[in-house]
Short mmCIF file of C-alpha atoms and ligand atoms in Angstrom, two decimals:
data_model
loop_
_atom_site.label_atom_id
_atom_site.label_comp_id
_atom_site.label_asym_id
_atom_site.label_seq_id
_atom_site.Cartn_x
_atom_site.Cartn_y
_atom_site.Cartn_z
CA UNK A 1431 -32.87 8.30 15.49
CA UNK A 1432 -34.73 11.53 16.75
CA UNK A 1433 -33.59 11.18 19.96
CA UNK A 1434 -29.72 10.53 19.32
CA UNK A 1435 -27.20 13.54 19.50
CA UNK A 1436 -26.27 11.96 15.71
CA UNK A 1437 -27.04 9.79 12.63
CA UNK A 1438 -23.73 8.57 12.01
CA UNK A 1439 -20.56 9.10 14.08
CA UNK A 1440 -17.12 8.30 12.62
CA UNK A 1441 -14.91 6.30 14.58
CA UNK A 1442 -11.35 7.15 12.55
CA UNK A 1443 -10.16 10.48 10.47
CA UNK A 1444 -8.12 8.96 7.40
CA UNK A 1445 -9.26 7.00 4.38
CA UNK A 1446 -12.84 5.40 4.80
CA UNK A 1447 -14.70 7.74 7.57
CA UNK A 1448 -13.30 11.42 6.41
CA UNK A 1449 -14.77 9.79 3.02
CA UNK A 1450 -18.09 8.51 5.39
CA UNK A 1451 -18.48 11.17 7.30
CA UNK A 1452 -18.16 13.72 4.23
CA UNK A 1453 -20.73 11.88 2.01
CA UNK A 1454 -23.10 10.67 4.95
CA UNK A 1455 -22.99 15.35 5.54
CA UNK A 1456 -23.59 14.95 2.90
CA UNK A 1457 -26.61 13.75 2.19
CA UNK A 1458 -28.28 16.09 5.85
CA UNK A 1459 -27.41 13.26 7.64
CA UNK A 1460 -25.86 14.43 11.51
CA UNK A 1461 -22.47 13.33 11.39
CA UNK A 1462 -19.63 13.62 13.81
CA UNK A 1463 -16.33 12.21 13.08
CA UNK A 1464 -13.68 12.25 15.54
CA UNK A 1465 -9.82 11.67 14.83
CA UNK A 1466 -7.01 11.11 17.77
CA UNK A 1467 -3.80 11.77 15.72
CA UNK A 1468 -4.37 13.20 12.09
CA UNK A 1469 -7.01 14.42 10.06
CA UNK A 1470 -5.89 12.68 6.23
CA UNK A 1471 -4.92 9.29 8.62
CA UNK A 1472 -2.09 7.26 7.43
CA UNK A 1473 -2.06 7.51 3.71
CA UNK A 1474 -1.80 10.83 3.86
CA UNK A 1475 0.15 11.12 7.14
CA UNK A 1476 2.04 8.40 6.97
CA UNK A 1477 1.20 6.19 4.61
CA UNK A 1478 1.25 7.00 0.57
CA UNK A 1479 1.62 10.53 0.41
CA UNK A 1480 4.37 11.07 2.07
CA UNK A 1481 5.94 7.70 0.65
CA UNK A 1482 5.11 8.28 -3.08
CA UNK A 1483 7.43 11.76 -2.53
CA UNK A 1484 9.82 10.52 -1.15
CA UNK A 1485 10.23 7.72 -4.07
CA UNK A 1486 10.11 10.81 -6.66
CA UNK A 1487 13.27 12.10 -4.35
CA UNK A 1488 15.36 9.36 -4.55
CA UNK A 1489 14.89 8.85 -8.66
CA UNK A 1490 16.29 12.05 -9.33
CA UNK A 1491 19.99 10.57 -8.66
CA UNK A 1492 19.16 7.75 -11.53
CA UNK A 1493 17.29 10.79 -13.38
CA UNK A 1494 20.90 13.00 -12.80
CA UNK A 1495 23.00 10.12 -14.32
CA UNK A 1496 20.70 8.87 -17.15
CA UNK A 1497 20.85 12.54 -18.82
CA UNK A 1498 24.63 12.37 -19.79
CA UNK A 1499 23.63 10.05 -23.10
CA UNK A 1500 20.97 12.56 -23.47
CA UNK A 1501 23.75 15.76 -23.95
CA UNK A 1502 23.18 17.19 -20.97
CA UNK A 1503 26.03 17.96 -18.19
CA UNK A 1504 24.96 17.55 -14.94
CA UNK A 1505 27.14 19.12 -12.18
CA UNK A 1506 28.05 16.75 -9.43
CA UNK A 1507 24.08 16.46 -7.47
CA UNK A 1508 24.16 16.79 -3.07
CA UNK A 1509 20.84 16.34 -1.27
CA UNK A 1510 19.42 17.62 2.21
CA UNK A 1511 17.04 14.90 3.54
CA UNK A 1512 15.55 17.96 6.45
CA UNK A 1513 14.34 19.52 3.70
CA UNK A 1514 12.80 17.08 1.62
CA UNK A 1515 10.89 16.45 4.78
CA UNK A 1516 9.83 20.76 5.67
CA UNK A 1517 8.53 20.53 2.01
CA UNK A 1518 7.20 16.51 2.97
CA UNK A 1519 5.63 18.39 5.96
CA UNK A 1520 4.55 21.46 4.60
CA UNK A 1521 1.96 18.83 1.64
CA UNK A 1522 0.50 16.78 4.70
CA UNK A 1523 -0.41 19.98 7.06
CA UNK A 1524 -2.31 21.35 3.46
CA UNK A 1525 -4.03 18.09 2.70
CA UNK A 1526 -4.64 17.42 6.63
CA UNK A 1527 -6.54 20.56 5.96
CA UNK A 1528 -8.52 20.41 2.95
CA UNK A 1529 -9.72 16.34 5.34
CA UNK A 1530 -10.52 18.23 7.85
CA UNK A 1531 -12.24 20.88 5.79
CA UNK A 1532 -14.03 18.78 3.42
CA UNK A 1533 -16.19 16.95 6.41
CA UNK A 1534 -17.14 20.61 7.86
CA UNK A 1535 -17.86 22.37 4.80
CA UNK A 1536 -20.86 20.37 4.58
CA UNK A 1537 -21.79 20.35 7.19
CA UNK A 1538 -20.31 17.58 9.58
CA UNK A 1539 -18.69 18.13 13.52
CA UNK A 1540 -15.26 17.35 12.73
CA UNK A 1541 -13.63 16.87 16.69
CA UNK A 1542 -9.21 16.29 17.81
CA UNK A 1543 -10.15 13.51 20.05
CA UNK A 1544 -9.77 9.65 20.45
CA UNK A 1545 -12.99 7.76 21.30
CA UNK A 1546 -14.36 4.81 22.51
CA UNK A 1547 -18.11 3.01 22.44
CA UNK A 1548 -19.47 3.70 25.62
CA UNK A 1549 -22.69 1.75 24.46
CA UNK A 1550 -23.82 -0.40 21.04
CA UNK A 1551 -25.41 3.95 20.13
CA UNK A 1552 -22.89 5.69 22.98
CA UNK A 1553 -19.00 6.94 21.91
CA UNK A 1554 -17.40 8.97 24.71
CA UNK A 1555 -15.09 11.67 23.30
CA UNK A 1556 -12.10 11.87 25.35
CA UNK A 1557 -11.14 15.06 24.97
CA UNK A 1558 -14.15 16.50 26.12
CA UNK A 1559 -14.72 14.48 28.01
CA UNK A 1560 -17.87 13.16 27.48
CA UNK A 1561 -20.47 10.83 25.98
CA UNK A 1562 -22.44 11.56 22.00
CA UNK A 1563 -25.79 9.32 20.44
CA UNK A 1564 -25.32 8.09 17.70
CA UNK A 1565 -27.72 6.14 15.45
CA UNK A 1566 -25.44 4.80 13.38
CA UNK A 1567 -21.78 3.98 14.38
CA UNK A 1568 -19.30 3.04 11.63
CA UNK A 1569 -15.44 2.87 12.94
CA UNK A 1570 -11.88 3.36 10.59
CA UNK A 1571 -9.75 3.20 13.06
CA UNK A 1572 -7.29 1.79 10.64
CA UNK A 1573 -3.80 0.00 11.60
CA UNK A 1574 -0.57 0.44 12.75
CA UNK A 1575 2.35 -1.43 12.13
CA UNK A 1576 3.14 -4.28 14.00
CA UNK A 1577 5.92 -4.40 17.08
CA UNK A 1578 7.84 -7.16 17.28
CA UNK A 1579 7.70 -7.97 20.84
CA UNK A 1580 9.82 -11.14 20.64
CA UNK A 1581 13.63 -9.84 19.23
CA UNK A 1582 15.95 -9.21 21.60
CA UNK A 1583 17.12 -5.26 20.74
CA UNK A 1584 13.20 -3.97 19.53
CA UNK A 1585 13.69 -1.13 21.23
CA UNK A 1586 16.01 0.07 19.18
CA UNK A 1587 14.10 -0.62 15.79
CA UNK A 1588 12.49 2.15 13.62
CA UNK A 1589 9.12 1.12 11.67
CA UNK A 1590 7.35 3.04 8.93
CA UNK A 1591 5.80 6.02 10.72
CA UNK A 1592 9.55 6.60 12.14
CA UNK A 1593 11.79 6.54 9.10
CA UNK A 1594 9.44 9.32 7.48
CA UNK A 1595 10.65 12.31 9.81
CA UNK A 1596 14.14 10.71 11.26
CA UNK A 1597 16.26 14.01 11.95
CA UNK A 1598 18.98 12.96 9.39
CA UNK A 1599 19.31 10.07 7.30
CA UNK A 1600 21.24 7.47 8.71
CA UNK A 1601 24.82 5.98 6.94
CA UNK A 1602 23.33 2.57 6.45
CA UNK A 1603 19.90 0.80 7.50
CA UNK A 1604 18.80 -2.65 7.16
CA UNK A 1605 15.07 -3.12 7.13
CA UNK A 1606 12.94 -6.17 7.71
CA UNK A 1607 10.10 -7.69 6.16
CA UNK A 1608 9.35 -8.94 2.66
CA UNK A 1609 5.72 -6.47 1.43
CA UNK A 1610 5.56 -3.94 -0.15
CA UNK A 1611 6.96 -0.70 1.93
CA UNK A 1612 9.16 -3.01 3.03
CA UNK A 1613 10.41 -3.15 -0.16
CA UNK A 1614 9.62 0.61 -0.97
CA UNK A 1615 11.35 1.74 1.93
CA UNK A 1616 14.50 0.11 0.55
CA UNK A 1617 14.62 1.49 -2.83
CA UNK A 1618 13.88 4.85 -1.32
CA UNK A 1619 16.38 4.80 0.94
CA UNK A 1620 18.89 3.27 -1.09
CA UNK A 1621 18.20 5.86 -3.94
CA UNK A 1622 18.87 9.04 -1.52
CA UNK A 1623 22.12 7.48 -0.87
CA UNK A 1624 22.01 5.00 2.11
CA UNK A 1625 23.63 1.50 2.13
CA UNK A 1626 20.47 -1.05 2.57
CA UNK A 1627 19.82 -4.32 3.43
CA UNK A 1628 16.65 -6.05 2.90
CA UNK A 1629 16.09 -8.92 5.32
CA UNK A 1630 12.94 -10.82 4.56
CA UNK A 1631 12.57 -14.69 6.12
CA UNK A 1632 10.65 -16.05 3.40
CA UNK A 1633 12.04 -17.08 -0.20
CA UNK A 1634 11.07 -14.32 -2.77
CA UNK A 1635 9.79 -10.83 -1.71
CA UNK A 1636 7.03 -9.96 -2.87
CA UNK A 1637 4.66 -12.86 -1.30
CA UNK A 1638 1.34 -12.51 -3.56
CA UNK A 1639 2.84 -11.36 -6.76
CA UNK A 1640 3.26 -12.74 -10.15
CA UNK A 1641 6.72 -14.76 -9.55
CA UNK A 1642 7.59 -13.83 -12.60
CA UNK A 1643 8.00 -9.98 -11.31
CA UNK A 1644 9.15 -10.63 -8.34
CA UNK A 1645 11.87 -12.43 -9.02
CA UNK A 1646 12.78 -9.97 -11.57
CA UNK A 1647 12.80 -6.93 -9.50
CA UNK A 1648 14.75 -8.29 -6.65
CA UNK A 1649 16.97 -8.57 -9.26
CA UNK A 1650 17.52 -5.48 -10.72
CA UNK A 1651 17.38 -3.99 -7.27
CA UNK A 1652 20.26 -6.16 -6.95
CA UNK A 1653 21.77 -4.44 -9.44
CA UNK A 1654 21.59 -1.35 -8.13
CA UNK A 1655 23.08 -1.84 -4.70
CA UNK A 1656 20.38 -3.01 -2.61
CA UNK A 1657 22.03 -6.19 -0.31
CA UNK A 1658 18.56 -8.43 -0.17
CA UNK A 1659 18.58 -11.42 2.38
CA UNK A 1660 15.83 -13.30 1.23
CA UNK A 1661 14.99 -17.08 3.99
CA UNK A 1662 16.04 -14.30 7.02
CA UNK A 1663 15.34 -13.41 9.89
CA UNK A 1664 17.25 -11.13 12.71
CA UNK A 1665 17.81 -12.74 15.87
CA UNK A 1666 18.55 -9.27 18.09
CA UNK A 1667 19.49 -6.39 18.09
CA UNK A 1668 22.49 -4.29 20.03
CA UNK A 1669 23.67 -0.47 20.19
CA UNK A 1670 27.42 -1.30 20.17
CA UNK A 1671 29.27 1.76 21.68
CA UNK A 1672 29.50 3.94 18.70
CA UNK A 1673 26.50 4.49 18.56
CA UNK A 1674 26.00 2.04 15.53
CA UNK A 1675 23.29 -1.61 15.78
CA UNK A 1676 25.30 -4.42 15.82
CA UNK A 1677 22.16 -7.46 13.90
CA UNK A 1678 22.94 -10.69 14.10
CA UNK A 1679 21.01 -12.68 11.52
CA UNK A 1680 19.23 -16.32 11.70
CA UNK A 1681 22.09 -17.32 8.74
CA UNK A 1682 25.19 -16.72 11.19
CA UNK A 1683 25.27 -13.20 9.27
CA UNK A 1684 25.93 -9.69 10.76
CA UNK A 1685 25.43 -6.73 10.07
CA UNK A 1686 26.33 -3.02 11.29
CA UNK A 1687 23.61 -0.87 10.60
CA UNK A 1688 22.71 3.03 11.57
CA UNK A 1689 18.69 2.30 11.84
CA UNK A 1690 17.27 -1.12 12.10
CA UNK A 1691 13.69 -0.38 10.03
CA UNK A 1692 10.53 -3.93 11.17
CA UNK A 1693 8.44 -3.84 8.17
CA UNK A 1694 7.23 -7.28 8.92
CA UNK A 1695 3.28 -6.37 8.78
CA UNK A 1696 0.77 -4.17 10.17
CA UNK A 1697 -1.92 -5.01 12.67
CA UNK A 1698 -5.91 -3.32 13.28
CA UNK A 1699 -6.12 -0.94 16.42
CA UNK A 1700 -9.26 -2.43 18.42
CA UNK A 1701 -7.32 -2.08 21.36
CA UNK A 1702 -9.61 -0.09 24.22
CA UNK A 1703 -11.51 0.72 22.15
CA UNK A 1704 -14.50 -0.74 24.02
CA UNK A 1705 -15.48 -3.34 21.66
CA UNK A 1706 -14.89 -6.65 23.31
CA UNK A 1707 -17.22 -4.79 25.72
CA UNK A 1708 -21.01 -4.10 23.47
CA UNK A 1709 -20.78 -7.13 21.58
CA UNK A 1710 -18.43 -6.00 19.08
CA UNK A 1711 -16.42 -9.67 17.28
CA UNK A 1712 -13.09 -9.34 16.87
CA UNK A 1713 -10.97 -12.38 14.90
CA UNK A 1714 -8.07 -13.43 16.35
CA UNK A 1715 -5.92 -10.81 15.04
CA UNK A 1716 -8.28 -8.83 16.78
CA UNK A 1717 -9.43 -7.07 12.61
CA UNK A 1718 -13.61 -6.35 13.30
CA UNK A 1719 -15.12 -8.98 12.07
CA UNK A 1720 -17.96 -7.43 8.92
CA UNK A 1721 -20.32 -8.65 6.93
CA UNK A 1722 -19.96 -8.10 3.18
CA UNK A 1723 -21.85 -4.79 3.65
CA UNK A 1724 -19.12 -4.09 6.33
CA UNK A 1725 -21.69 -4.51 9.37
CA UNK A 1726 -20.60 -5.76 12.66
CA UNK A 1727 -22.02 -8.01 15.07
CA UNK A 1728 -24.07 -5.02 16.01
CA UNK A 1729 -26.62 -4.69 13.58
CA UNK A 1730 -26.06 -0.15 13.80
CA UNK A 1731 -22.04 -0.22 13.72
CA UNK A 1732 -20.43 -0.72 11.30
CA UNK A 1733 -16.37 -1.07 10.10
CA UNK A 1734 -14.45 -0.38 6.85
CA UNK A 1735 -10.98 0.15 5.69
CA UNK A 1736 -7.74 -1.30 7.41
CA UNK A 1737 -8.99 -2.58 11.54
CA UNK A 1738 -10.80 -5.15 9.89
CA UNK A 1739 -7.93 -6.83 7.27
CA UNK A 1740 -9.82 -6.96 4.18
CA UNK A 1741 -7.37 -5.65 1.88
CA UNK A 1742 -5.41 -2.59 2.72
CA UNK A 1743 -5.16 -0.05 0.39
CA UNK A 1744 -6.69 3.15 0.54
CA UNK A 1745 -9.22 3.17 -2.97
CA UNK A 1746 -10.17 -0.35 -1.28
CA UNK A 1747 -10.96 1.83 2.09
CA UNK A 1748 -12.69 4.66 0.31
CA UNK A 1749 -14.98 1.60 -1.50
CA UNK A 1750 -16.27 0.59 1.57
CA UNK A 1751 -16.96 3.83 2.47
CA UNK A 1752 -19.60 4.16 -0.39
CA UNK A 1753 -20.88 1.19 -0.04
CA UNK A 1754 -21.38 1.71 3.28
CA UNK A 1755 -23.35 4.71 2.78
CA UNK A 1756 -25.53 2.89 0.03
CA UNK A 1757 -26.15 0.02 2.64
CA UNK A 1758 -27.11 2.60 5.44
CA UNK A 1759 -27.80 6.16 4.58
CA UNK A 1760 -29.33 5.08 0.93
CA UNK A 1761 -31.42 1.80 1.08
CA UNK A 1762 -29.56 0.37 -1.60
CA UNK A 1763 -28.20 -2.40 0.10
CA UNK A 1764 -24.33 -2.87 -1.62
CA UNK A 1765 -22.46 -5.08 -1.12
CA UNK A 1766 -18.31 -4.82 -0.77
CA UNK A 1767 -16.61 -5.80 -4.02
CA UNK A 1768 -12.78 -7.22 -3.70
CA UNK A 1769 -12.81 -8.65 -6.60
CA UNK A 1770 -9.67 -7.71 -9.27
CA UNK A 1771 -8.18 -4.76 -7.40
CA UNK A 1772 -5.09 -3.29 -8.99
CA UNK A 1773 -1.80 -2.05 -7.26
CA UNK A 1774 1.19 -0.51 -7.94
CA UNK A 1775 4.76 -0.65 -6.06
CA UNK A 1776 6.36 1.58 -6.03
CA UNK A 1777 9.81 -0.23 -5.82
CA UNK A 1778 12.32 1.16 -8.88
CA UNK A 1779 11.73 0.07 -11.13
CA UNK A 1780 7.85 0.47 -10.42
CA UNK A 1781 5.50 -2.66 -9.80
CA UNK A 1782 1.37 -2.92 -11.61
CA UNK A 1783 -0.23 -5.55 -11.24
CA UNK A 1784 -4.09 -6.72 -11.78
CA UNK A 1785 -5.98 -9.75 -11.37
CA UNK A 1786 -4.29 -13.26 -11.26
CA UNK A 1787 -0.86 -14.68 -10.99
CA UNK A 1788 0.52 -17.03 -13.46
CA UNK A 1789 0.54 -18.87 -10.47
CA UNK A 1790 -2.76 -18.25 -9.03
CA UNK A 1791 -4.13 -18.40 -12.58
CA UNK A 1792 -2.89 -22.51 -13.15
CA UNK A 1793 -4.60 -22.83 -9.63
CA UNK A 1794 -7.70 -22.26 -10.62
CA UNK A 1795 -7.87 -23.09 -14.98
CA UNK A 1796 -6.78 -25.82 -16.32
CA UNK A 1797 -6.24 -24.05 -19.61
CA UNK A 1798 -4.77 -20.70 -19.19
CA UNK A 1799 -1.58 -18.76 -22.17
CA UNK A 1800 1.01 -16.51 -20.61
CA UNK A 1801 2.15 -13.57 -22.41
CA UNK A 1802 5.45 -12.60 -21.93
CA UNK A 1803 7.44 -9.52 -23.27
CA UNK A 1804 10.45 -8.84 -21.53
CA UNK A 1805 12.12 -5.69 -23.56
CA UNK A 1806 14.36 -2.54 -22.78
CA UNK A 1807 12.43 0.27 -22.69
CA UNK A 1808 13.17 3.07 -25.76
CA UNK A 1809 14.16 5.56 -22.64
CA UNK A 1810 17.39 3.51 -21.29
CA UNK A 1811 18.54 3.42 -24.75
CA UNK A 1812 20.12 6.84 -24.74
CA UNK A 1813 20.91 6.59 -21.27
CA UNK A 1814 22.46 3.14 -21.20
CA UNK A 1815 20.67 2.09 -18.52
CA UNK A 1816 21.04 -1.47 -17.72
CA UNK A 1817 17.33 -1.95 -17.17
CA UNK A 1818 14.53 -4.43 -18.95
CA UNK A 1819 10.76 -3.43 -18.76
CA UNK A 1820 8.85 -6.52 -18.41
CA UNK A 1821 4.68 -7.25 -18.88
CA UNK A 1822 3.07 -10.79 -19.04
CA UNK A 1823 -1.05 -11.17 -19.55
CA UNK A 1824 -2.33 -13.82 -17.90
CA UNK A 1825 -5.02 -15.35 -20.14
CA UNK A 1826 -7.88 -18.18 -19.97
CA UNK A 1827 -7.31 -20.24 -22.54
CA UNK A 1828 -10.83 -20.95 -22.81
CA UNK A 1829 -12.49 -18.21 -22.94
CA UNK A 1830 -10.05 -16.02 -23.84
CA UNK A 1831 -10.83 -13.73 -21.12
CA UNK A 1832 -7.36 -11.73 -19.35
CA UNK A 1833 -7.30 -13.10 -15.85
CA UNK A 1834 -4.22 -11.46 -15.31
CA UNK A 1835 -1.59 -8.08 -16.34
CA UNK A 1836 1.80 -7.81 -14.88
CA UNK A 1837 4.03 -5.39 -14.87
CA UNK A 1838 7.78 -3.30 -14.03
CA UNK A 1839 9.15 -0.85 -15.58
CA UNK A 1840 9.09 2.91 -15.96
CA UNK A 1841 5.02 3.94 -15.16
CA UNK A 1842 3.45 0.54 -13.76
CA UNK A 1843 1.55 1.77 -12.21
CA UNK A 1844 -0.38 4.51 -14.02
CA UNK A 1845 -0.71 1.15 -16.23
CA UNK A 1846 -1.74 -0.97 -14.02
CA UNK A 1847 -5.00 1.97 -12.95
CA UNK A 1848 -6.49 1.74 -16.14
CA UNK A 1849 -5.27 -2.07 -17.55
CA UNK A 1850 -7.88 -2.46 -14.24
CA UNK A 1851 -11.32 -1.78 -16.57
CA UNK A 1852 -10.43 -3.98 -19.05
CA UNK A 1853 -10.36 -7.00 -16.61
CA UNK A 1854 -13.19 -5.69 -14.38
CA UNK A 1855 -15.47 -5.94 -17.62
CA UNK A 1856 -13.70 -9.73 -18.27
CA UNK A 1857 -12.08 -8.33 -21.88
CA UNK A 1858 -10.43 -11.00 -23.86
CA UNK A 1859 -7.00 -11.45 -25.03
CA UNK A 1860 -8.60 -10.91 -28.08
CA UNK A 1861 -10.06 -6.99 -27.94
CA UNK A 1862 -6.29 -6.51 -26.59
CA UNK A 1863 -5.39 -7.71 -30.33
CA UNK A 1864 -7.81 -5.23 -31.55
CA UNK A 1865 -7.28 -2.34 -30.01
CA UNK A 1866 -4.80 0.26 -31.69
CA UNK A 1867 -1.51 0.48 -30.36
CA UNK A 1868 0.03 3.93 -29.66
CA UNK A 1869 3.40 4.48 -30.65
CA UNK A 1870 5.86 5.13 -29.66
CA UNK A 1871 5.35 3.32 -26.13
CA UNK A 1872 5.99 0.91 -23.35
CA UNK A 1873 2.38 0.21 -23.25
CA UNK A 1874 2.76 -1.38 -26.89
CA UNK A 1875 3.59 -4.14 -25.95
CA UNK A 1876 0.37 -5.01 -23.93
CA UNK A 1877 -1.76 -4.91 -27.63
CA UNK A 1878 0.77 -6.21 -29.31
CA UNK A 1879 1.55 -10.01 -27.42
CA UNK A 1880 -0.16 -11.64 -30.62
CA UNK A 1881 1.61 -15.54 -29.46
CA UNK A 1882 1.34 -16.23 -26.69
CA UNK A 1883 5.01 -16.72 -24.63
CA UNK A 1884 3.26 -20.66 -23.53
CA UNK A 1885 0.78 -22.27 -22.78
CA UNK A 1886 0.33 -24.03 -19.53
CA UNK A 1887 -1.81 -26.89 -19.18
CA UNK A 1888 -2.90 -29.06 -16.24
CA UNK A 1889 -0.50 -27.66 -14.54
CA UNK A 1890 2.68 -28.44 -17.70
CA UNK A 1891 4.18 -25.93 -19.15
CA UNK A 1892 3.26 -26.64 -23.17
C1 FAD B 2096 4.43 3.35 4.55
C2 FAD B 2096 2.90 3.39 4.01
C3 FAD B 2096 2.31 3.30 2.59
C4 FAD B 2096 1.61 2.86 2.41
N1 FAD B 2096 0.67 3.65 0.26
C5 FAD B 2096 -0.06 2.52 0.71
C6 FAD B 2096 0.21 3.48 -1.46
O1 FAD B 2096 1.18 4.03 -2.15
N2 FAD B 2096 -1.82 3.30 -1.72
C7 FAD B 2096 -2.36 2.64 -1.38
O2 FAD B 2096 -3.48 2.35 -1.81
N3 FAD B 2096 -2.36 2.50 -0.09
C8 FAD B 2096 -0.91 2.28 0.39
N4 FAD B 2096 -0.83 2.53 2.26
C9 FAD B 2096 -2.04 2.04 2.99
C10 FAD B 2096 -3.18 3.08 2.91
O3 FAD B 2096 -2.77 4.22 3.91
C11 FAD B 2096 -4.55 2.44 4.19
O4 FAD B 2096 -4.76 1.02 3.43
C12 FAD B 2096 -5.45 3.30 4.20
O5 FAD B 2096 -4.70 4.46 5.25
C13 FAD B 2096 -6.99 2.78 5.31
O6 FAD B 2096 -7.65 3.66 5.60
P1 FAD B 2096 -8.30 3.39 6.94
O7 FAD B 2096 -8.97 4.52 6.85
O8 FAD B 2096 -8.47 2.28 6.95
O9 FAD B 2096 -7.26 3.67 8.40
P2 FAD B 2096 -6.46 5.13 8.46
O10 FAD B 2096 -6.12 5.81 7.49
O11 FAD B 2096 -5.82 4.75 9.00
O12 FAD B 2096 -7.49 5.81 9.35
C14 FAD B 2096 -7.16 5.85 10.44
C15 FAD B 2096 -7.53 6.76 11.28
O13 FAD B 2096 -7.87 6.16 12.76
C16 FAD B 2096 -7.38 7.10 13.89
N5 FAD B 2096 -7.86 6.77 14.70
C17 FAD B 2096 -6.91 5.60 15.32
N6 FAD B 2096 -8.03 4.77 16.99
C18 FAD B 2096 -8.79 6.19 17.19
C19 FAD B 2096 -9.93 6.15 18.31
N7 FAD B 2096 -9.94 4.75 18.89
N8 FAD B 2096 -10.09 7.09 18.09
C20 FAD B 2096 -9.47 9.05 17.18
N9 FAD B 2096 -9.40 8.41 16.05
C21 FAD B 2096 -8.71 6.97 16.26
C22 FAD B 2096 -6.37 7.28 13.24
O14 FAD B 2096 -5.06 8.58 14.27
C23 FAD B 2096 -6.13 6.94 12.20
O15 FAD B 2096 -6.04 9.11 11.57
C24 FAD B 2096 0.10 2.51 3.06
C25 FAD B 2096 0.58 2.50 4.01
C26 FAD B 2096 1.43 2.87 5.30
C27 FAD B 2096 1.81 1.93 6.33
#
């Protein structure tokens, strides 16, 4: 090991890479990390963090409107997009500096450079024009929005990366995609006053989430004024003489908007990194193939996070980093656990979910109980907002284990985090029933749904 410059070289300074570098360095290992763009990676620079800030920004018009029922007179509000962008930039610059400092503060070396593999122990740093060596190499280069070169006029389209930094807010936007990024941005732009159309090729937005939530969110978004066109894709995008964009959809519908945003998936950053030359196995998608310990086909080269195409979430990349550290540096081989991951969609209303959807549970178990409550949350009584909250528990009939919990409504993401604990612990509906409610909250519904709304036995609702 002494023959190498470093014990560990990490390529990619995002959620997973920075965590691995920081923890390895704090164990006294000689560590370096290279980042070609900005430390913090997707999550901090152009993902979770700026997205959530924009979600907050976009919620104010509803708060202002809701305030009237509580006796407030709110003067006509105005919104300044450049102020939001500038304040967001300040915040992410602050976080970026912290991410870098966290590595350097424990003795790690941080390079602002693209890094590529030369051989199984060597990495070329483009900005420094030199090659360094390491005993172990970790690839944490993440992913980027999938391009759509087959779309005529794709050069006029933007992706989530650009959406954060538009020079001006468009009057009308079309977003293509049905995943959480498309849905969240549709709500953000709509909340900020942009005429928003969501175009999705599938039959319902947010595949893989519980169908009840998908339908209810779809309905609520439409009620707010977001146009959702399913079973549709765009055929072409053209710039018109007014400088706006004309779009023709497969359904024959035509739209004219100021921006078209594509959110049709993400692809791993594995090109031109020397991976094939070194013999690191890639899947057809370009993702790095790893075993349960995040080890690639080359035994001293590891990969974590979005570049491996397992589950693309920040806490997952961080968990994979921690398992990698245990395995590679602590003599404690630790397989990554991807089971029962709580997650949120920061739509309006929000989705919080953990465990199996009803459809997945039905496929897996011969007998399930479904507990379902749909009600107007207390805060919407005086506001008069016509929006319902949906809560749903999916219970396996034989063991009575709660195998799925799904919420649509205010603070659903916060609730999903806490529900992740009992579901991960394998607690039963009986444990939920004997838990005291917190009153008055919306979450109390989760421990007061005593009778199943229905059961599904061998695929039949009874
Ligand atoms: C719009 C959006 C919203 C999101 N919202 C959420 C959310 O709410 N919650 C959540 O959990 N997740 C969210 N995600 C997903 C989350 O951001 C990712 O799962 C997470 O960032 C993955 O971390 P990573 O370390 O694998 O990669 P990244 O964070 O992408 O970091 C990879 C880094 O490697 C760098 N890099 C690439 N190639 C090289 C190279 N050759 N040399 C040097 N550096 C290189 C890149 O510049 C990048 O900084 C969101 C993503 C997007 C796009």
